[in-house]
PDB file of C-alpha atoms in Angstrom:
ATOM      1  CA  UNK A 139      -2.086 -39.471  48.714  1.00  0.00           C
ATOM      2  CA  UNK A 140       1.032 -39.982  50.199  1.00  0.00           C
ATOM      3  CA  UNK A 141       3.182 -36.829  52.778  1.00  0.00           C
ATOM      4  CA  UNK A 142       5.332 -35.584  49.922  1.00  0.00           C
ATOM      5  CA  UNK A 143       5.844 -32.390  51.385  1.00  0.00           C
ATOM      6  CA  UNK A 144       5.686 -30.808  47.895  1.00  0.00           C
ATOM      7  CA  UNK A 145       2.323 -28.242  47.961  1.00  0.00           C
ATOM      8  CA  UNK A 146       2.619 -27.673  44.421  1.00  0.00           C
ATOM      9  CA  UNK A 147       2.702 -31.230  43.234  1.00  0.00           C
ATOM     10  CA  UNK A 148      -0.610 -31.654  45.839  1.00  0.00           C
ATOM     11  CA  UNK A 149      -2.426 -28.807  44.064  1.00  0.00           C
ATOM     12  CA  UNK A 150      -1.658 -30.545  40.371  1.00  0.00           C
ATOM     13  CA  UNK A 151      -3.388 -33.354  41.935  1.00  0.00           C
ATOM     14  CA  UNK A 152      -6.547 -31.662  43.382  1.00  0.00           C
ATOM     15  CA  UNK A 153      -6.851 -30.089  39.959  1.00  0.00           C
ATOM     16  CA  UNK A 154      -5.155 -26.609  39.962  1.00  0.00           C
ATOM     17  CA  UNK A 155      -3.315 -25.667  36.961  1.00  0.00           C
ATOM     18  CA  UNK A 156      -0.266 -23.697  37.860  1.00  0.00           C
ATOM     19  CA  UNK A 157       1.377 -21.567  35.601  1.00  0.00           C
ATOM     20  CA  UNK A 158      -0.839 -21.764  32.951  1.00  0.00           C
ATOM     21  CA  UNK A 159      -1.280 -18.550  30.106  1.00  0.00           C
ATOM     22  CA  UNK A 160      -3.776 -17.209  28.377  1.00  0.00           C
ATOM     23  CA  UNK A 161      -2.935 -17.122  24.886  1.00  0.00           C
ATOM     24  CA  UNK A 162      -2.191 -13.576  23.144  1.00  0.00           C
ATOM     25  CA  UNK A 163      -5.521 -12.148  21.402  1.00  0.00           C
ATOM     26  CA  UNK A 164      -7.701 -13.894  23.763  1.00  0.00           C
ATOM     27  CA  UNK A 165     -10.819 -11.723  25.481  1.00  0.00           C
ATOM     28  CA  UNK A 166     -10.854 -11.946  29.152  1.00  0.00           C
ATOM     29  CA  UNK A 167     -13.932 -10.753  31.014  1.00  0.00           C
ATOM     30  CA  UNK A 168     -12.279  -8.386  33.778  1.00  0.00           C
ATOM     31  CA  UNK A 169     -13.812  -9.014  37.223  1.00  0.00           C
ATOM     32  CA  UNK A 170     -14.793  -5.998  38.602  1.00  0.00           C
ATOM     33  CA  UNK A 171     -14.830  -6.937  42.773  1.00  0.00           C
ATOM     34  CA  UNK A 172     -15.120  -4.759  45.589  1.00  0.00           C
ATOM     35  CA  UNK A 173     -12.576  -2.199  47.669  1.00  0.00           C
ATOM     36  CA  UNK A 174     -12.203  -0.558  50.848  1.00  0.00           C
ATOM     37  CA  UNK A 175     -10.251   1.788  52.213  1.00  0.00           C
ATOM     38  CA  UNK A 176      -9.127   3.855  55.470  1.00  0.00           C
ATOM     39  CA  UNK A 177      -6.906   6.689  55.458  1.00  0.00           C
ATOM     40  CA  UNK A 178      -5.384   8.750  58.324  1.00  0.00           C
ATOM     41  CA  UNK A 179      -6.030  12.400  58.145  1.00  0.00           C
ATOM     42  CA  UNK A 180      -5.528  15.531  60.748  1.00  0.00           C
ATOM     43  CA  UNK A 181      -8.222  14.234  63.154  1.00  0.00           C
ATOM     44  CA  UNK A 182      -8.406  10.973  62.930  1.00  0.00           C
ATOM     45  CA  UNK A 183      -9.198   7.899  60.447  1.00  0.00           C
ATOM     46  CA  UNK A 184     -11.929   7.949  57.622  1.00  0.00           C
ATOM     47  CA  UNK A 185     -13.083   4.380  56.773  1.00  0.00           C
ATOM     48  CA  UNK A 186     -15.040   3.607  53.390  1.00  0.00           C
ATOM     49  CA  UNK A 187     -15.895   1.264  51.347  1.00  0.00           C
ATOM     50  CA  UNK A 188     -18.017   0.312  48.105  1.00  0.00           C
ATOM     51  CA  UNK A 189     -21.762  -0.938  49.004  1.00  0.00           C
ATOM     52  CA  UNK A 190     -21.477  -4.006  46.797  1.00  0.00           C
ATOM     53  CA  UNK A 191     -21.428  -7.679  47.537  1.00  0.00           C
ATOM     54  CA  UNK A 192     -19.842 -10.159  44.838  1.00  0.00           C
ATOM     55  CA  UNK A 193     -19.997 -13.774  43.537  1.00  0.00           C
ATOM     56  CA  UNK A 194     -16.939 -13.527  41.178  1.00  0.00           C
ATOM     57  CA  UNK A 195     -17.748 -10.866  38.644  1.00  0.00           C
ATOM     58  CA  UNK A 196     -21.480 -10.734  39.628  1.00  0.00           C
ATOM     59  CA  UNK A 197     -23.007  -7.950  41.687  1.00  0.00           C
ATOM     60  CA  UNK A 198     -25.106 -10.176  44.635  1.00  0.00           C
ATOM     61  CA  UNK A 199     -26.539  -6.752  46.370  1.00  0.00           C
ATOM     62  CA  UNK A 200     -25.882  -3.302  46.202  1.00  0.00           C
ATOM     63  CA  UNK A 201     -26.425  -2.181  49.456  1.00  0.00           C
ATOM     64  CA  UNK A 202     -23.990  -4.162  51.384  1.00  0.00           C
ATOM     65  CA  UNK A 203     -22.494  -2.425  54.970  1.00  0.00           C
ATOM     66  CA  UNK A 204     -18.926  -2.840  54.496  1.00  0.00           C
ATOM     67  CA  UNK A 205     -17.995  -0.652  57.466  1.00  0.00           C
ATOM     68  CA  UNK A 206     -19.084  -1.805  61.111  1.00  0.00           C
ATOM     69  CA  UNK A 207     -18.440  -0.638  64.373  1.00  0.00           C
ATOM     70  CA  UNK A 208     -17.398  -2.709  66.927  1.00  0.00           C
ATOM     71  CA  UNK A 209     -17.770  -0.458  69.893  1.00  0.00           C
ATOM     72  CA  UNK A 210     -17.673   3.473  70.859  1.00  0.00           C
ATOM     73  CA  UNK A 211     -13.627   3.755  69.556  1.00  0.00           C
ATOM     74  CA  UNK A 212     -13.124   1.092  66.629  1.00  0.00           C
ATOM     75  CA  UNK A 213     -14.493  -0.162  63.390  1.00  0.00           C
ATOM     76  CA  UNK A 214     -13.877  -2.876  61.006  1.00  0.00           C
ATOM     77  CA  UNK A 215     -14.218  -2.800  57.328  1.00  0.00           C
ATOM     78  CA  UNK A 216     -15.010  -6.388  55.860  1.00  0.00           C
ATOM     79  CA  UNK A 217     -13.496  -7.292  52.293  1.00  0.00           C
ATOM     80  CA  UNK A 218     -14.287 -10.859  51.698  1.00  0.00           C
ATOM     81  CA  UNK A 219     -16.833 -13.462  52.058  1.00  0.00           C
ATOM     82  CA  UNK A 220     -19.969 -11.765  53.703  1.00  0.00           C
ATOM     83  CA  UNK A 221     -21.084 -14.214  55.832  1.00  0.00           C
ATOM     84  CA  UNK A 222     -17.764 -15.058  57.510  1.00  0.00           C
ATOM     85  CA  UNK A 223     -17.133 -11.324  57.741  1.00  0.00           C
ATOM     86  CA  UNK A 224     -20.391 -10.509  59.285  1.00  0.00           C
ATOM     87  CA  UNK A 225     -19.706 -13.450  61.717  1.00  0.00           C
ATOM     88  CA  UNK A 226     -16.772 -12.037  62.552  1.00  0.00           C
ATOM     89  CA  UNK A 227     -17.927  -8.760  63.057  1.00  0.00           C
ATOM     90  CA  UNK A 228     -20.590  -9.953  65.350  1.00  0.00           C
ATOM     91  CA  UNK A 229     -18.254 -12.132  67.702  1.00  0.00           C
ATOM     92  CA  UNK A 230     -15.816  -9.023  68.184  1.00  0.00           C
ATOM     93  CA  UNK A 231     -18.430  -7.180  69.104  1.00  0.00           C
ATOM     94  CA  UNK A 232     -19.529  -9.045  71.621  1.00  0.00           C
ATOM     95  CA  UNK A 233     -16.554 -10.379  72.778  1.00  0.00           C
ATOM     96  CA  UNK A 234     -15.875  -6.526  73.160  1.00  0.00           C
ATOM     97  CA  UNK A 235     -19.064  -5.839  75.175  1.00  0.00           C
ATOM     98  CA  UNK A 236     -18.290  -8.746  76.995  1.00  0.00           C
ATOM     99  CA  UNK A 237     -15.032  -8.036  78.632  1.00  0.00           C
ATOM    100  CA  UNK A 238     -16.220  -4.472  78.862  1.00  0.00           C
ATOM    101  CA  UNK A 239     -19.406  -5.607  81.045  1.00  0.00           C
ATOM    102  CA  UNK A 240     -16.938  -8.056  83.367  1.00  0.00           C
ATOM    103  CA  UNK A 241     -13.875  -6.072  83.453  1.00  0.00           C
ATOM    104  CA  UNK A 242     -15.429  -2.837  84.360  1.00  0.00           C
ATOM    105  CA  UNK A 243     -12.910  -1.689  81.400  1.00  0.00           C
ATOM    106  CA  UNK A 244     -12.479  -1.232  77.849  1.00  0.00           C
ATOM    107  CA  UNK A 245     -10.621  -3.867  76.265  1.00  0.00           C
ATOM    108  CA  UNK A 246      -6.870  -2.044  75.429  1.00  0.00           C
ATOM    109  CA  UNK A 247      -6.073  -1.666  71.489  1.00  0.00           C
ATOM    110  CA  UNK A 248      -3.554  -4.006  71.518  1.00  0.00           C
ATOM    111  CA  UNK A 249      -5.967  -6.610  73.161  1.00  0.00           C
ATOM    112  CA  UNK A 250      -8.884  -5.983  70.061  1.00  0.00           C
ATOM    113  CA  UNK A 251      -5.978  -6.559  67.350  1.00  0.00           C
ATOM    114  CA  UNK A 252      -5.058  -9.950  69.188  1.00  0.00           C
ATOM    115  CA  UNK A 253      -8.878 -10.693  68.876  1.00  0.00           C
ATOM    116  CA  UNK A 254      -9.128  -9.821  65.046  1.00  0.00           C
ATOM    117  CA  UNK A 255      -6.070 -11.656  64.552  1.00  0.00           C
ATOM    118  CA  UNK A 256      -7.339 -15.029  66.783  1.00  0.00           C
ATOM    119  CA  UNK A 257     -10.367 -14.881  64.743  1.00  0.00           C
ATOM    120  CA  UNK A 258      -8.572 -14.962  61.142  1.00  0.00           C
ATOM    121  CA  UNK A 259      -6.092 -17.947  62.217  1.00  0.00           C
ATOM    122  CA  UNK A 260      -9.166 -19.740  63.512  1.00  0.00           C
ATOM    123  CA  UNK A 261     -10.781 -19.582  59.823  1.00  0.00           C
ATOM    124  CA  UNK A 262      -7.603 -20.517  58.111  1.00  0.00           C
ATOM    125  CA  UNK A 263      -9.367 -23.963  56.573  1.00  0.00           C
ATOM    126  CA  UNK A 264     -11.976 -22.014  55.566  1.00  0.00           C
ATOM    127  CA  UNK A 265     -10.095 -19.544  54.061  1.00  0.00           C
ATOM    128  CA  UNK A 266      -7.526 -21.784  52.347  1.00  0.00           C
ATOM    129  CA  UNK A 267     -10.809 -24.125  51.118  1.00  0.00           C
ATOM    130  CA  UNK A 268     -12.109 -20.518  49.559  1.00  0.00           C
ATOM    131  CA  UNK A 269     -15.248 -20.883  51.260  1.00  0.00           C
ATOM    132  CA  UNK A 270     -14.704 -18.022  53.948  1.00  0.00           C
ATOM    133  CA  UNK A 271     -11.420 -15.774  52.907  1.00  0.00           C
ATOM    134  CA  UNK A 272     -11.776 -12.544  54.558  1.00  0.00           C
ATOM    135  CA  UNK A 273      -9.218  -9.681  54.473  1.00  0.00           C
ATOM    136  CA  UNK A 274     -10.549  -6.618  57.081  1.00  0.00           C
ATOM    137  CA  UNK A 275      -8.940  -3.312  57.767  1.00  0.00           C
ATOM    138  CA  UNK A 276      -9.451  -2.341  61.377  1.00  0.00           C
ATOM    139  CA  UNK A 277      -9.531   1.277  62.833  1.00  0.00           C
ATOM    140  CA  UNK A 278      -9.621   2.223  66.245  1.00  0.00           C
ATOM    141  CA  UNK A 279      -8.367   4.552  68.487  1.00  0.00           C
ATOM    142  CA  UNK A 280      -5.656   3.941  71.218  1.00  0.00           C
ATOM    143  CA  UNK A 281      -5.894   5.933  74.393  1.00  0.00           C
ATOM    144  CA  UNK A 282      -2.676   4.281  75.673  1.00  0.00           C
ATOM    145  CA  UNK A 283      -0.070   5.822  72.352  1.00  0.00           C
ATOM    146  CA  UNK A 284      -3.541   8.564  71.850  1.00  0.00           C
ATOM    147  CA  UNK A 285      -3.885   8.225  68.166  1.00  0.00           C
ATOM    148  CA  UNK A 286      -6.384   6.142  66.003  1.00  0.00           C
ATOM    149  CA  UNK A 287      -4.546   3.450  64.066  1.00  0.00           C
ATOM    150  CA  UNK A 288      -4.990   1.824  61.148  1.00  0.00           C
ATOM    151  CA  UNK A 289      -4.163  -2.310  60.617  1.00  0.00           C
ATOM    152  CA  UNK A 290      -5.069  -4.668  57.554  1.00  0.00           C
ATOM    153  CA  UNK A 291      -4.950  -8.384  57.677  1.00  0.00           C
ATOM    154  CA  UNK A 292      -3.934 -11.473  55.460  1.00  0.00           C
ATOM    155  CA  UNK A 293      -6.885 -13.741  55.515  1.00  0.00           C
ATOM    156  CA  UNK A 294      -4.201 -16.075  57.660  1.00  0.00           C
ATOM    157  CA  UNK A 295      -4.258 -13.104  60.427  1.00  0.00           C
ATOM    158  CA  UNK A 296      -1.173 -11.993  60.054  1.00  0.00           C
ATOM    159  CA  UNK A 297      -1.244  -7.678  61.305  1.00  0.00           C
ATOM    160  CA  UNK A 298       0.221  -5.014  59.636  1.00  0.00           C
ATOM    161  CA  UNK A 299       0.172  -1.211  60.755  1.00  0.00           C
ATOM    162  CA  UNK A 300      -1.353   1.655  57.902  1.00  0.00           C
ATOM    163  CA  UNK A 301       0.881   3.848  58.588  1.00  0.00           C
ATOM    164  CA  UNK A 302      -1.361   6.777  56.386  1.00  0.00           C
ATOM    165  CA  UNK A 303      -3.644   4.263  54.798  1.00  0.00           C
ATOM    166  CA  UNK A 304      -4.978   0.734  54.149  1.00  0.00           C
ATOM    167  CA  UNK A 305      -6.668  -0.648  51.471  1.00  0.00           C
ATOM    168  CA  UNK A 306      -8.522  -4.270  51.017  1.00  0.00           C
ATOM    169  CA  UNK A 307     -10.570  -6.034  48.260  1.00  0.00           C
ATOM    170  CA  UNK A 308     -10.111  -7.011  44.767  1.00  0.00           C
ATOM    171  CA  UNK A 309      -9.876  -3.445  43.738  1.00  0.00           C
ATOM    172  CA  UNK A 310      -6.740  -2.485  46.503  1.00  0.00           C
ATOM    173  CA  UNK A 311      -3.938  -3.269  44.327  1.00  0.00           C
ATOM    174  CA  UNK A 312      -5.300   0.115  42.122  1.00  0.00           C
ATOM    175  CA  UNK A 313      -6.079   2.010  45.109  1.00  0.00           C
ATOM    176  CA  UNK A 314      -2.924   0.904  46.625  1.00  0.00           C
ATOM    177  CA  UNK A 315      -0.967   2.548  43.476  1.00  0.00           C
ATOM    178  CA  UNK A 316      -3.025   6.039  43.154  1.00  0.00           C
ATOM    179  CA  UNK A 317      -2.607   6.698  46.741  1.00  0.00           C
ATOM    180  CA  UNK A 318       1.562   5.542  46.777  1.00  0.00           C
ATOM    181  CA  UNK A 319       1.918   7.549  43.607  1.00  0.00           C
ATOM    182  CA  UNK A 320      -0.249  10.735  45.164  1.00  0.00           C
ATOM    183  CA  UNK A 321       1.812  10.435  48.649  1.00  0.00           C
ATOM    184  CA  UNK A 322       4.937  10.078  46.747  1.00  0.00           C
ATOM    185  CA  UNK A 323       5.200  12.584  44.498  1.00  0.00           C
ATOM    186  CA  UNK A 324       2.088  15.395  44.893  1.00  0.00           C
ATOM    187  CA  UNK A 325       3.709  17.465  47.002  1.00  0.00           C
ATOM    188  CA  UNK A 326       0.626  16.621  50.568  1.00  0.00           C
ATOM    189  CA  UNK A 327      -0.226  13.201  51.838  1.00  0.00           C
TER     190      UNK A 327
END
């Protein structure tokens, strides 16, 4: 295979069908995935998310712990593959501990963003091969602005600020919609 420069032409050939249609009257299965959520509120941020693991439309466990904290003043929420997510969860946390433990210091907010955000860039083949995709929401305080934050990720790492909420998973674009619609137009965030 030749440098064509053309991705969609390279996709055709490794077998994707682009812009293909289902066919009016035909039954699709609707994949029922897995959402989570933080939202900013008077005293801080409230991070949730659904207990279930998935393989496509099939429930894998039920009892999955989507939220994690990563020290005393931040947490992640994992949407994504488990394992990767887990991983991930595990290295920030003890890259966190670590520079704690040797810098005599709490690693700033700014500095645990750049770490979440190092992390997703280093899994980009992984995520691009659809082995390891992960899309987190991270929530922390930040002692130098004195606020908690909110921040969801592409699975590429690229950052972007919640400014009153975040939402991840195959269910966010839903959530996303109920909770524009209800900040929009119900009088109360």
């Amino acid at each position: 295979m030749g440098m064509q420069g053309d991705f969609l032409q390279l996709l055709k050939e490794q077998g994707y069908q682009i812009g293909t249609s289902v066919p009016a009257g035909t039954e699709v299965e609707i994949t029922r995935g897995t959402t989570i959520l933080a939202m900013k509120y008077r005293d801080g941020v409230l991070v949730a998310g659904d207990r279930r693991a998935t393989a496509g439309n099939m429930v894998m466990y039920d009892r999955t712990d989507k939220v994690l904290e990563l020290d005393r003043h931040s947490v992640m929420a994992i949407a994504g593959v488990p394992a990767t997510a887990y991983e991930m969860v595990r290295v920030l946390e003890h890259s966190f501990k670590y520079y704690r433990r040797t810098q005599l210091q709490e690693l700033s907010f700014e500095g645990k963003l750049r770490a979440v955000s190092k992390l997703l860039k280093d899994n980009v083949a992984a995520a691009l091969a659809g082995t390891g995709a992960v899309a987190p929401i991270f929530a922390g305080y930040d002692f130098e602005q004195g606020s908690a934050k909110i921040f969801f990720y592409d699975i590429l790492g690229a950052e972007f600020e919640g400014v009153e909420y975040a939402v991840s998973g195959s269910g966010s674009p839903t959530i996303r919609g109920i909770l524009h619609y209800l900040n929009t137009w119900s009088g109360h965030p």
